[in-house]
XYZ file of C-alpha atoms in Angstrom:
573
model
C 171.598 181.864 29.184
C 173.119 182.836 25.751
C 174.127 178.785 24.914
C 170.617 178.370 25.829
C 169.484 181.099 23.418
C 171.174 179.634 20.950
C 170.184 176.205 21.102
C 166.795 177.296 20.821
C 167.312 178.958 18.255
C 168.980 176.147 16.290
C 165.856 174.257 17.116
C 163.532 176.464 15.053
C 164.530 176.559 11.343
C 163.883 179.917 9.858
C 161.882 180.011 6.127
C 165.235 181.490 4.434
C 164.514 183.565 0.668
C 166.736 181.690 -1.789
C 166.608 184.869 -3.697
C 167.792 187.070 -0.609
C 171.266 187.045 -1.802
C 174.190 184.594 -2.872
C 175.101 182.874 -0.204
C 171.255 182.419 0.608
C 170.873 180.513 -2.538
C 173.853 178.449 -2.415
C 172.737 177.153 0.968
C 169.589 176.734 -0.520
C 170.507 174.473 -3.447
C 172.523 172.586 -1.570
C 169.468 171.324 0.976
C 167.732 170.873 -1.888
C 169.972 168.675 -3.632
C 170.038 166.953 -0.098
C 166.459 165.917 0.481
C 165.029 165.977 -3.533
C 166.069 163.760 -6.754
C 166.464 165.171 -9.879
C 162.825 165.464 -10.897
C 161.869 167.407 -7.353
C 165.337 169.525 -7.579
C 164.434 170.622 -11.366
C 160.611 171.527 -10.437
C 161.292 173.241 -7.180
C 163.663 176.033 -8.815
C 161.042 176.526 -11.613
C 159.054 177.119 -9.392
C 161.582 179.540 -8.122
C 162.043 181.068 -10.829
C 157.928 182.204 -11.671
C 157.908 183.359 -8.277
C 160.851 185.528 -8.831
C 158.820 187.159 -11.235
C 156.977 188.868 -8.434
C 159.480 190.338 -6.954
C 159.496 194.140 -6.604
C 161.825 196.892 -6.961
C 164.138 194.388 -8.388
C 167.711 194.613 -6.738
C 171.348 193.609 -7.659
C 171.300 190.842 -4.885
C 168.162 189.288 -6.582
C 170.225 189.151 -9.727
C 173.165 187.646 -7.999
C 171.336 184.688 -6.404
C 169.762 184.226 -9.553
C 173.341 183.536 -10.919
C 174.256 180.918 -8.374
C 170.953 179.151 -8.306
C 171.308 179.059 -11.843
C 174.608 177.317 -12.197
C 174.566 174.922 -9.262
C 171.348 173.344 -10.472
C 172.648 173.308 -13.934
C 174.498 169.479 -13.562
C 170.976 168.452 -12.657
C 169.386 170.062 -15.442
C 172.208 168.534 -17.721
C 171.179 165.023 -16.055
C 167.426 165.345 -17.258
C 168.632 167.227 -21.195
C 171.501 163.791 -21.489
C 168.478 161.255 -20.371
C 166.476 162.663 -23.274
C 168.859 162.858 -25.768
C 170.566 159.049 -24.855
C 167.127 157.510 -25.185
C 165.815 158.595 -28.391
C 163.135 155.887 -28.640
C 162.026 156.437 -25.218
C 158.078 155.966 -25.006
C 155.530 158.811 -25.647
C 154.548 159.284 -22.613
C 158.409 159.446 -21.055
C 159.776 161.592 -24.146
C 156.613 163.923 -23.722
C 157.488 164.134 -20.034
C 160.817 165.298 -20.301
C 160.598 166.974 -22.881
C 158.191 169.698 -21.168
C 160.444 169.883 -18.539
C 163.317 170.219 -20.313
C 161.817 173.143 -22.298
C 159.685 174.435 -19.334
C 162.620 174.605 -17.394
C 164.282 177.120 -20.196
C 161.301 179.067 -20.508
C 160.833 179.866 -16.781
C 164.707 180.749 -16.693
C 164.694 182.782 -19.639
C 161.820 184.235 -17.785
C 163.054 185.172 -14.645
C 165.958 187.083 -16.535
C 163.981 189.400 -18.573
C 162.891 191.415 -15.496
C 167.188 192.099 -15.514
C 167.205 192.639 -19.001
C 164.646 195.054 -19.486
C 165.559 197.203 -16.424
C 166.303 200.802 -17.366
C 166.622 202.469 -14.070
C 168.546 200.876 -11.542
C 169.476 202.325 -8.086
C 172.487 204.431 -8.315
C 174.308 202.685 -5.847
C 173.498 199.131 -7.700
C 173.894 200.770 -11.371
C 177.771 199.637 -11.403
C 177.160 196.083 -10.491
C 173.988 195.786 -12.640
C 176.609 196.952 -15.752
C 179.650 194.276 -14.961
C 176.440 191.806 -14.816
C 175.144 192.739 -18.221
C 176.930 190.770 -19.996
C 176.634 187.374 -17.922
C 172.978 187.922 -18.178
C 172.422 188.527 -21.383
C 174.650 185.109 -22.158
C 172.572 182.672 -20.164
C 169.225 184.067 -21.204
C 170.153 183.581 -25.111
C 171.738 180.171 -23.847
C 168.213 179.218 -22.826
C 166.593 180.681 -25.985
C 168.519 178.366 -27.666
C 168.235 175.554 -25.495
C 164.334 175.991 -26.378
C 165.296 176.247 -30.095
C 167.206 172.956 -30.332
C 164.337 170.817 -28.519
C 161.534 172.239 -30.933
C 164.295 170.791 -33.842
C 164.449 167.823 -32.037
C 161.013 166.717 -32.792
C 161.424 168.078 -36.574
C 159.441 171.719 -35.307
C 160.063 174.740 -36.803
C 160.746 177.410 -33.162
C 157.629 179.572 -32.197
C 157.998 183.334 -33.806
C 158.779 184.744 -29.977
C 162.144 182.789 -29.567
C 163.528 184.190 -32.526
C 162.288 187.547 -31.142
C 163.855 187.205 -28.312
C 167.291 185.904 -29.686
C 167.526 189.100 -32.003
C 166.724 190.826 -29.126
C 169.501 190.011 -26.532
C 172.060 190.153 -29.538
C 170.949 193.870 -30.180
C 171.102 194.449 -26.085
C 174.577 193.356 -26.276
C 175.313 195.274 -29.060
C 174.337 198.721 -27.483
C 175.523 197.828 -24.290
C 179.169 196.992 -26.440
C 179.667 193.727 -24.364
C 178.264 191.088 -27.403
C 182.079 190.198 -28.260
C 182.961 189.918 -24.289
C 184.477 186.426 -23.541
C 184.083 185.029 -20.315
C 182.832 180.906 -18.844
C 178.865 180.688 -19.039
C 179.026 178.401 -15.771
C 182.813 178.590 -14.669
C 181.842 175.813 -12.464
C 181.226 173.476 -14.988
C 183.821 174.218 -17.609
C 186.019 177.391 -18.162
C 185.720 177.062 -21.813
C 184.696 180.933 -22.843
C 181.697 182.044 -24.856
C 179.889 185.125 -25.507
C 176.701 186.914 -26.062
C 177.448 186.972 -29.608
C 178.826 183.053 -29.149
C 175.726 182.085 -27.958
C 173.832 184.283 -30.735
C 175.525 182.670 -33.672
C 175.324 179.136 -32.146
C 171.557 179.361 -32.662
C 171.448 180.933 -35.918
C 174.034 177.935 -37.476
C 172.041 175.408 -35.891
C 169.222 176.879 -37.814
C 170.769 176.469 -41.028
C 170.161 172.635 -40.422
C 166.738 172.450 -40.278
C 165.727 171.121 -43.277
C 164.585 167.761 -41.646
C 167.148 165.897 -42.829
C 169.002 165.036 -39.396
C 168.418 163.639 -36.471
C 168.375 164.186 -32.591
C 172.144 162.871 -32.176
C 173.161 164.897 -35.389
C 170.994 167.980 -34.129
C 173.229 167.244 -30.490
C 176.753 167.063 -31.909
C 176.437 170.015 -34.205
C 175.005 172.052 -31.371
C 178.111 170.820 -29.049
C 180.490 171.344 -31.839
C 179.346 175.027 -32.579
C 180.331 176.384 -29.121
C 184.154 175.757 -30.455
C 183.204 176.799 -33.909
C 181.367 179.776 -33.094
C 184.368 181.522 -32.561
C 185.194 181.249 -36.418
C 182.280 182.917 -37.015
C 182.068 186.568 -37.192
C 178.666 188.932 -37.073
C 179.286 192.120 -39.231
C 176.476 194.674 -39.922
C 177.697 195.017 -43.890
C 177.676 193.042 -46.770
C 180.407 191.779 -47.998
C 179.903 189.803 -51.570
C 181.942 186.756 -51.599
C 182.500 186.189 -48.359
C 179.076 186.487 -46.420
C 176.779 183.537 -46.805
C 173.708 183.975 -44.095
C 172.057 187.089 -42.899
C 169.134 188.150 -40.348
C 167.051 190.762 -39.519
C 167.315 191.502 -36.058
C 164.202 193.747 -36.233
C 161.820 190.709 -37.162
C 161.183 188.023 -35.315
C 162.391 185.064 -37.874
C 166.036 183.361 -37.896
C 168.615 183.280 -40.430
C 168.281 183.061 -43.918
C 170.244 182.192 -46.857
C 171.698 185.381 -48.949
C 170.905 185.234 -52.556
C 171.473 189.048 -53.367
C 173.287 192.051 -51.985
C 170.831 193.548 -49.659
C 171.022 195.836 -46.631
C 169.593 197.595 -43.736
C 170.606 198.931 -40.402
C 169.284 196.293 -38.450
C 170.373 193.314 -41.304
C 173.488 191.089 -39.707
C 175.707 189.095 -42.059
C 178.605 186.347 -41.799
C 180.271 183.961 -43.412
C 181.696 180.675 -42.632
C 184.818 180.004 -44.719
C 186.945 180.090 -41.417
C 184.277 177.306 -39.881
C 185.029 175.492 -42.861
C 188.715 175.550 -43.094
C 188.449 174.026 -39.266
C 186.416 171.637 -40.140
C 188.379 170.625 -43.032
C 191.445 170.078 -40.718
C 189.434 168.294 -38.437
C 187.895 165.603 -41.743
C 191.638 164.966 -42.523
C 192.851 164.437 -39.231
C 190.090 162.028 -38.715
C 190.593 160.453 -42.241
C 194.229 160.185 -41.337
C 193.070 158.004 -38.063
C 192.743 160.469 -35.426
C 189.924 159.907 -32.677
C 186.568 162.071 -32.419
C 187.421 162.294 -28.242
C 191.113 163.751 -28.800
C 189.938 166.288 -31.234
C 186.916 166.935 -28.901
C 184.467 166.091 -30.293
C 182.795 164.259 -27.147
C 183.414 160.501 -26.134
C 180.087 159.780 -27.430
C 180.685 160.776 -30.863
C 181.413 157.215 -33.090
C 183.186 156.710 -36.637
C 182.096 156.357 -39.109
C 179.273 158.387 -38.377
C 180.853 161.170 -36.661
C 183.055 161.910 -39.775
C 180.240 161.270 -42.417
C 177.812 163.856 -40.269
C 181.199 166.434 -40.393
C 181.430 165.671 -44.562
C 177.157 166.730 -44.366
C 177.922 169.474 -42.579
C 180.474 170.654 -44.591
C 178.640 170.243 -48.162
C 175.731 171.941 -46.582
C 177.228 175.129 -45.392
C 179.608 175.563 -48.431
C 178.656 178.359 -50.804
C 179.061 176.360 -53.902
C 176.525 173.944 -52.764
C 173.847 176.820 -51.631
C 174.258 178.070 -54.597
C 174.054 175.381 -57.135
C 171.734 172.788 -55.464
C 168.862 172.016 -57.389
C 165.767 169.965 -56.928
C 163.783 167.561 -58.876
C 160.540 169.759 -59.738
C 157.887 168.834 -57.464
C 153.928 168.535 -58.222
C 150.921 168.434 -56.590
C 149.101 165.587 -56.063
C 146.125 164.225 -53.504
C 146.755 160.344 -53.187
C 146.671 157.574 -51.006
C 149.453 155.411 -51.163
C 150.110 151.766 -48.931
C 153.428 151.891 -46.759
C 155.076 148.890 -44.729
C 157.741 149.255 -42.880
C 159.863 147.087 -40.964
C 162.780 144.868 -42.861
C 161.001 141.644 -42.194
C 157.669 142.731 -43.741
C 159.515 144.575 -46.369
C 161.917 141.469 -47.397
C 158.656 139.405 -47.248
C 156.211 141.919 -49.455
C 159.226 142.066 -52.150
C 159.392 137.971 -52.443
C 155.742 137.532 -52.866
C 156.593 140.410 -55.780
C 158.848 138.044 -57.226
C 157.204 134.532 -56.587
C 154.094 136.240 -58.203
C 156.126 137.509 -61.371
C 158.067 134.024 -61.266
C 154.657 132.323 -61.285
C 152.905 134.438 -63.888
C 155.720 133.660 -66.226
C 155.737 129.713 -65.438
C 151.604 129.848 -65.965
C 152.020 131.856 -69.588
C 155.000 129.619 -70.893
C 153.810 126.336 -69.818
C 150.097 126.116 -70.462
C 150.410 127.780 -73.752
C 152.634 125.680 -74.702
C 151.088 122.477 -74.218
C 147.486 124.118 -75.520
C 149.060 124.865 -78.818
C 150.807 121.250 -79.221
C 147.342 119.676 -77.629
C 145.458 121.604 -81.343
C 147.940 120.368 -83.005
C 147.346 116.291 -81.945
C 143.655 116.488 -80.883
C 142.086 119.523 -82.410
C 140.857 120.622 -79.044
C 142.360 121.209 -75.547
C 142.765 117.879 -73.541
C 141.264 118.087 -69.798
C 144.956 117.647 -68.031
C 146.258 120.775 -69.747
C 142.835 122.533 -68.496
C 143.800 121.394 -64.946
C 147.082 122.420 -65.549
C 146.022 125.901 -66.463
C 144.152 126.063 -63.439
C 146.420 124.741 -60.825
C 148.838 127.618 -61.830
C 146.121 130.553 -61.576
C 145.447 128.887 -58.319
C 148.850 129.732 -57.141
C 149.097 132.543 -57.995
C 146.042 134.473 -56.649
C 147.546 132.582 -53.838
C 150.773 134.548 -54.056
C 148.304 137.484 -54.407
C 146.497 136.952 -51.526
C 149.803 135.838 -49.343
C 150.638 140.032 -51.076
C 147.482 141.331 -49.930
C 147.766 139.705 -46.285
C 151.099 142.240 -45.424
C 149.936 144.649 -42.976
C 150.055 148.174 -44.357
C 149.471 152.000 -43.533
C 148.084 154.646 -46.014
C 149.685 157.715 -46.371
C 148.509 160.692 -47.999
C 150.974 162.081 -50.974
C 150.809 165.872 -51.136
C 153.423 166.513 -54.043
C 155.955 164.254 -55.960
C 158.958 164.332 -57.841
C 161.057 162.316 -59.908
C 162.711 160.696 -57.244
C 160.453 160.762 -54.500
C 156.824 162.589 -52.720
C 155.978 164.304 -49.746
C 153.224 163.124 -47.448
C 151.589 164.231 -44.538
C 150.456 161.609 -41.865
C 149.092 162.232 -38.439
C 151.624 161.929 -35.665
C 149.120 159.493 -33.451
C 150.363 156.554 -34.648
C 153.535 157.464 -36.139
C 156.308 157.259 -33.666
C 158.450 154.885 -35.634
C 158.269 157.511 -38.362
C 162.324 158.290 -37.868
C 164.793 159.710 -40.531
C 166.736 156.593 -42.172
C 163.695 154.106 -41.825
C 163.246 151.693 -44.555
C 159.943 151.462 -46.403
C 158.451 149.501 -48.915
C 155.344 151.398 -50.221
C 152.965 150.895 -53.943
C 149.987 152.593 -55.129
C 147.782 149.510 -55.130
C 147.060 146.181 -54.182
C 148.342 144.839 -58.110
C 151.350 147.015 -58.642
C 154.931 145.803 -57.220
C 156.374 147.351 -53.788
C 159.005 149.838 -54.307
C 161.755 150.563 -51.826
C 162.269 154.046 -50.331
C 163.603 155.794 -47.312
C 162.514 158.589 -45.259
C 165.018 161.525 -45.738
C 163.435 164.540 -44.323
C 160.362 164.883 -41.203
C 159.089 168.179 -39.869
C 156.499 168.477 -37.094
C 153.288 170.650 -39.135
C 151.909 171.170 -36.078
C 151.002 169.136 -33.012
C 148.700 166.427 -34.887
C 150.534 166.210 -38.424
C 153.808 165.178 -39.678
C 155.115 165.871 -42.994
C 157.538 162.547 -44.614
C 160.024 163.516 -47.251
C 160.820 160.212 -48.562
C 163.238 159.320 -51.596
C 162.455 155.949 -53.543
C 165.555 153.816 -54.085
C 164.142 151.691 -56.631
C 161.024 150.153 -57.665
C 163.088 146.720 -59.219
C 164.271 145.171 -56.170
C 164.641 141.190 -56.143
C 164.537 139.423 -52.833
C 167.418 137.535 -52.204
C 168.165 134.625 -49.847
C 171.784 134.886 -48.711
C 174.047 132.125 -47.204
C 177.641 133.418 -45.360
C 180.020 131.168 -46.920
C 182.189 131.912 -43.692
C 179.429 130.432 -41.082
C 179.268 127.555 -43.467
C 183.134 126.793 -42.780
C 182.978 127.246 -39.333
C 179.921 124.862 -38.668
C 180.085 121.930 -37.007
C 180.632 118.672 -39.476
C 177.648 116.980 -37.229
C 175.829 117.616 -34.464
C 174.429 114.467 -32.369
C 175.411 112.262 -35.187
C 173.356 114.315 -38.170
C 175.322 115.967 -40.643
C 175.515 119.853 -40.415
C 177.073 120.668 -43.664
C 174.659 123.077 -45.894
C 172.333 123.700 -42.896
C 173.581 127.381 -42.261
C 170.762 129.371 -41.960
C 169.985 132.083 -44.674
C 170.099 135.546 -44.944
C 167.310 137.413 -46.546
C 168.266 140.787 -48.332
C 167.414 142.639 -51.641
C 169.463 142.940 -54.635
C 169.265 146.387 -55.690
C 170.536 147.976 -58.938
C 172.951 150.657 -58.226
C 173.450 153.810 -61.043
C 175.959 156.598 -59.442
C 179.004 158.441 -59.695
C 179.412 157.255 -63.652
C 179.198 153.651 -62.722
C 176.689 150.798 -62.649
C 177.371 147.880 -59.765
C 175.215 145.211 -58.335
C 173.827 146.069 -54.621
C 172.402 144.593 -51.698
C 170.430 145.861 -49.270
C 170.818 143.706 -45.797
C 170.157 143.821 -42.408
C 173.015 145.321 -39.747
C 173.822 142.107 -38.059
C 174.613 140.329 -42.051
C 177.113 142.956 -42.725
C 181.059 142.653 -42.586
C 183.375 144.132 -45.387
C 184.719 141.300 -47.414
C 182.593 138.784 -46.283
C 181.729 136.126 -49.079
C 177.896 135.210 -49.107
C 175.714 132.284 -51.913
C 173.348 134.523 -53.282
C 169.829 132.783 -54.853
C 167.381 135.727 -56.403
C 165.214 134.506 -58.998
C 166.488 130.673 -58.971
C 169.688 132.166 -60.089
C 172.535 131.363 -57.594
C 175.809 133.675 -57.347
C 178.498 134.185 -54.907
C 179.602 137.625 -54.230
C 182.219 139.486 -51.637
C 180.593 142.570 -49.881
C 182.157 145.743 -50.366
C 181.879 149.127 -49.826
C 178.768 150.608 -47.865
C 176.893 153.012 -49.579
C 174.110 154.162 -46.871
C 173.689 153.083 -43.122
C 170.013 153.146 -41.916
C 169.231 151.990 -38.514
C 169.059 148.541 -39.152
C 170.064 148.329 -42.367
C 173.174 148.439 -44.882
C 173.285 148.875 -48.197
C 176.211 147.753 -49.882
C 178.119 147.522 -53.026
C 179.122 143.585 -54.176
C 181.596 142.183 -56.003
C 180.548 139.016 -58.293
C 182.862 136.628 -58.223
C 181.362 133.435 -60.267
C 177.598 132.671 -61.610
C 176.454 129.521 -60.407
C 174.454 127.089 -63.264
């Protein structure tokens, strides 16, 4: 009878509460990883995690299963943060998706902790376990505050007034509690590496200090990886110390850090420096200068040279003290104006040559035709009908080259201030996706001025409809080129099915771009990615003048773009 009990009873499966206790919601997780994929594993515990909201009295097994629940779904949840981050140009629709979950996710988990957080009163004979949990608790919710913080910056936003709320909040639990400094693994199942409350606190507030616009997701992603290391070289103290303290916040507002320009204090004001962060960093530049690799000094395998160590040489100008406090701006003004932007190196190369075929035309039509009006007075008295024709044959080409200018497929942006060496604009984000940091633009004011060349530097999200575009111009000279690799031209085959090959090398097209820095005037070219190799000899033909020149050092990576220094090495007749 009792085998028969029990195989009945193993025939009906009992609706367990995954928040009943530990080993309830390991079991739990486990089925679920079983019989869902990622998408259905991440939904059903946020769904979890609102209902947990109803739970009442709230009990010290509750919290416990929260824990495990919490770290055994948190390689899934690391699946669905990596899939967003690795495609950056994902589609609207996909990056909108995931992103919502991503930050959904966070906010239901942050959620279901501040139940924990704000209880006051616990049972007496839970009150000991609730205080060795404090500090676990307290850790994982900021973790998700800041997990919420870094998404917002990933799509340029500045974080909603309540997360910062509720980061100074949990920092000034763990400070009355006295467990903000306690080290311990956030997920020991996933890596042992320790943090802390005040860890987790300060790794928000530096990641903070970088949003100015000027970087992008994988930049915002490294630095945030790199600061749970670096955190510890940080240190929170509650008074001012001149010299040495660089950022402050008021853990009574809700705002993040800000920058200190003045002795100030207050009870609730927190201050630190980073000199320490700095001097590690520094080692870390110089080991990498010296030829050491981004993975052995852990920086993650996905981190790349160059642009790991130029990202670390941002970083460390941007959080020196010198540079806070001697930066200065070009003074901005307000303007209203509509400007045309193209984007996109093929359009740009192509709006620059009609520039130049137009100017090389205009030229031709003033030198020629005068010339032969003036000796035509001099013969005849009059001006003969072929120099008439000729006249008009070259204003037919070039309202030609005007129209081919006018034909290049353009967007208007609206210019809200400028500066010396650039403008701010605000355009609406429908539209806009390929609106990136790094992106090349050509842009003018009209259809009859010349296109300058610029680059978007800075992007923040205004609010869900507009975007604002800090954009720097480069130059407003630059002079297509056609370029010819000297070193395809050796390697070619002599002939190919009995035609000769030799001088059929396809061209290049780039711009030749003056170059005024660092004391020193050079000649430049701006080319695409896949034309670049240091010390590669290229023909050069810009204006009917012919040169050939050895690339040299690189002066600014975009995404498909290099600009480069070159060296002239002989002017061709």
């Amino acid at each position: 009878m009792r085998g028969l009990f029990g195989s009945l009873t193993g025939m009906v499966k009992r609706e367990s509460d995954p928040l009943a206790d530990a080993r309830t919601a390991a079991q739990w997780v486990r089925d679920l990883k079983q019989e869902q994929d990622i998408a259905g594993q991440l939904a059903a515990v946020h769904e979890l995690a609102i209902k947990s909201l109803e739970r009442r009295p709230l009990a010290l097994s509750t919290l416990q299963a929260l824990f495990v629940i919490d770290e055994k779904i948190q390689s899934t949840f690391d699946q669905v943060r990596q899939q967003y981050i690795q495609n950056p140009r994902a589609g609207k629709a996909i990056e909108e998706k995931l992103w919502s979950d991503i930050v959904g996710f966070a906010r239901a988990m942050l959620a279901a902790y501040h139940p924990f957080v704000r209880l006051e009163d616990p049972r007496p004979e839970e009150e000991a376990g609730f205080q060795q949990a404090t500090a676990l608790m307290l850790a994982r919710a900021t973790h998700y505050v800041g997990i919420q913080v870094k998404w917002h910056y990933f799509r340029f936003q500045n974080p909603p007034s309540t997360l910062w709320a509720a980061a100074n909040q949990l920092y000034r639990l763990a400070e009355v509690s006295g467990i903000d400094s306690q080290a311990f693994p956030l997920y020991p199942e996933l890596d042992m590496q320790p943090t802390s409350c005040a860890d987790e606190f300060i790794r928000i507030q530096m990641l903070a200090t970088l949003n100015n616009g000027n970087f992008n997701l994988r930049q915002y992603d490294w630095a945030d990886r790199w600061l749970i290391g670096w955190s510890r070289q940080v240190q929170i103290e509650r008074k001012y110390r001149d010299g040495i303290h660089q950022f402050c916040v008021n853990l009574a507002e809700p705002s993040g850090p800000a920058k200190i320009h003045e002795a100030v204090e207050g009870d609730m004001m927190r201050f630190w420096g980073v000199g320490d962060l700095l001097a590690e960093m520094g080692k870390i530049i110089g080991q990498l200068e010296a030829g050491d690799s981004p993975a052995r000094l852990g920086l993650g395998d996905d981190a790349r040279m160059p642009a790991c160590l130029d990202f670390l040489r941002q970083l460390e100008i941007l959080w020196s003290r010198e540079r806070n406090q001697q930066s200065s701006r070009n003074e901005r003004t307000k303007v209203s104006k509509l400007i045309q932007v193209t984007s996109g190196l093929t359009a740009i190369f192509s709006a620059v040559r009609f520039d130049d075929e137009r100017a090389m035309q205009r030229a031709s039509a003033r030198n020629a035709p005068d010339n032969d009006e003036v000796m035509d007075m001099k013969l005849y008295g009059y001006v003969t009908d072929r120099t008439k024709q000729k006249l008009a044959q070259a204003q037919s080409r070039n309202h030609a080259y005007v129209n081919k200018a006018k034909s290049i497929e353009h967007d208007e942006w609206v210019v809200e201030n400028q500066s010396e060496g650039g403008f701010g604009a605000l355009l609406p984000v429908e539209g806009h996706d390929w609106v990136r940091l790094g992106v090349l633009l050509a842009l003018r004011n009209n259809d009859h001025e010349n296109w300058h060349i610029a680059v978007i530097r800075r992007l923040n999200r205004i609010d869900a409809d507009q975007l604002y575009a800090g954009v720097q111009i480069l130059t407003g000279t630059p002079v297509s080129a056609s370029m010819k690799s000297l070193e395809d031209e050796r390697h070619a085959p002599m002939a190919v099915d009995g035609i000769d090959t030799v001088g059929l090398v396809m061209r290049k097209n780039g711009l030749y771009i003056p170059y005024f820095g660092e004391g020193r005037r050079a000649n430049s070219l701006l080319l695409h990615s896949a034309d670049y190799a240091p010390g590669r000899l290229y023909q050069v033909l810009a204006r009917d003048k012919s040169f050939m020149v050895r690339i040299g050092e690189t002066l600014e990576k975009g995404p498909d773009w290099i600009w480069t220094i070159v060296e002239l090495l002989r002017r061709d007749a």
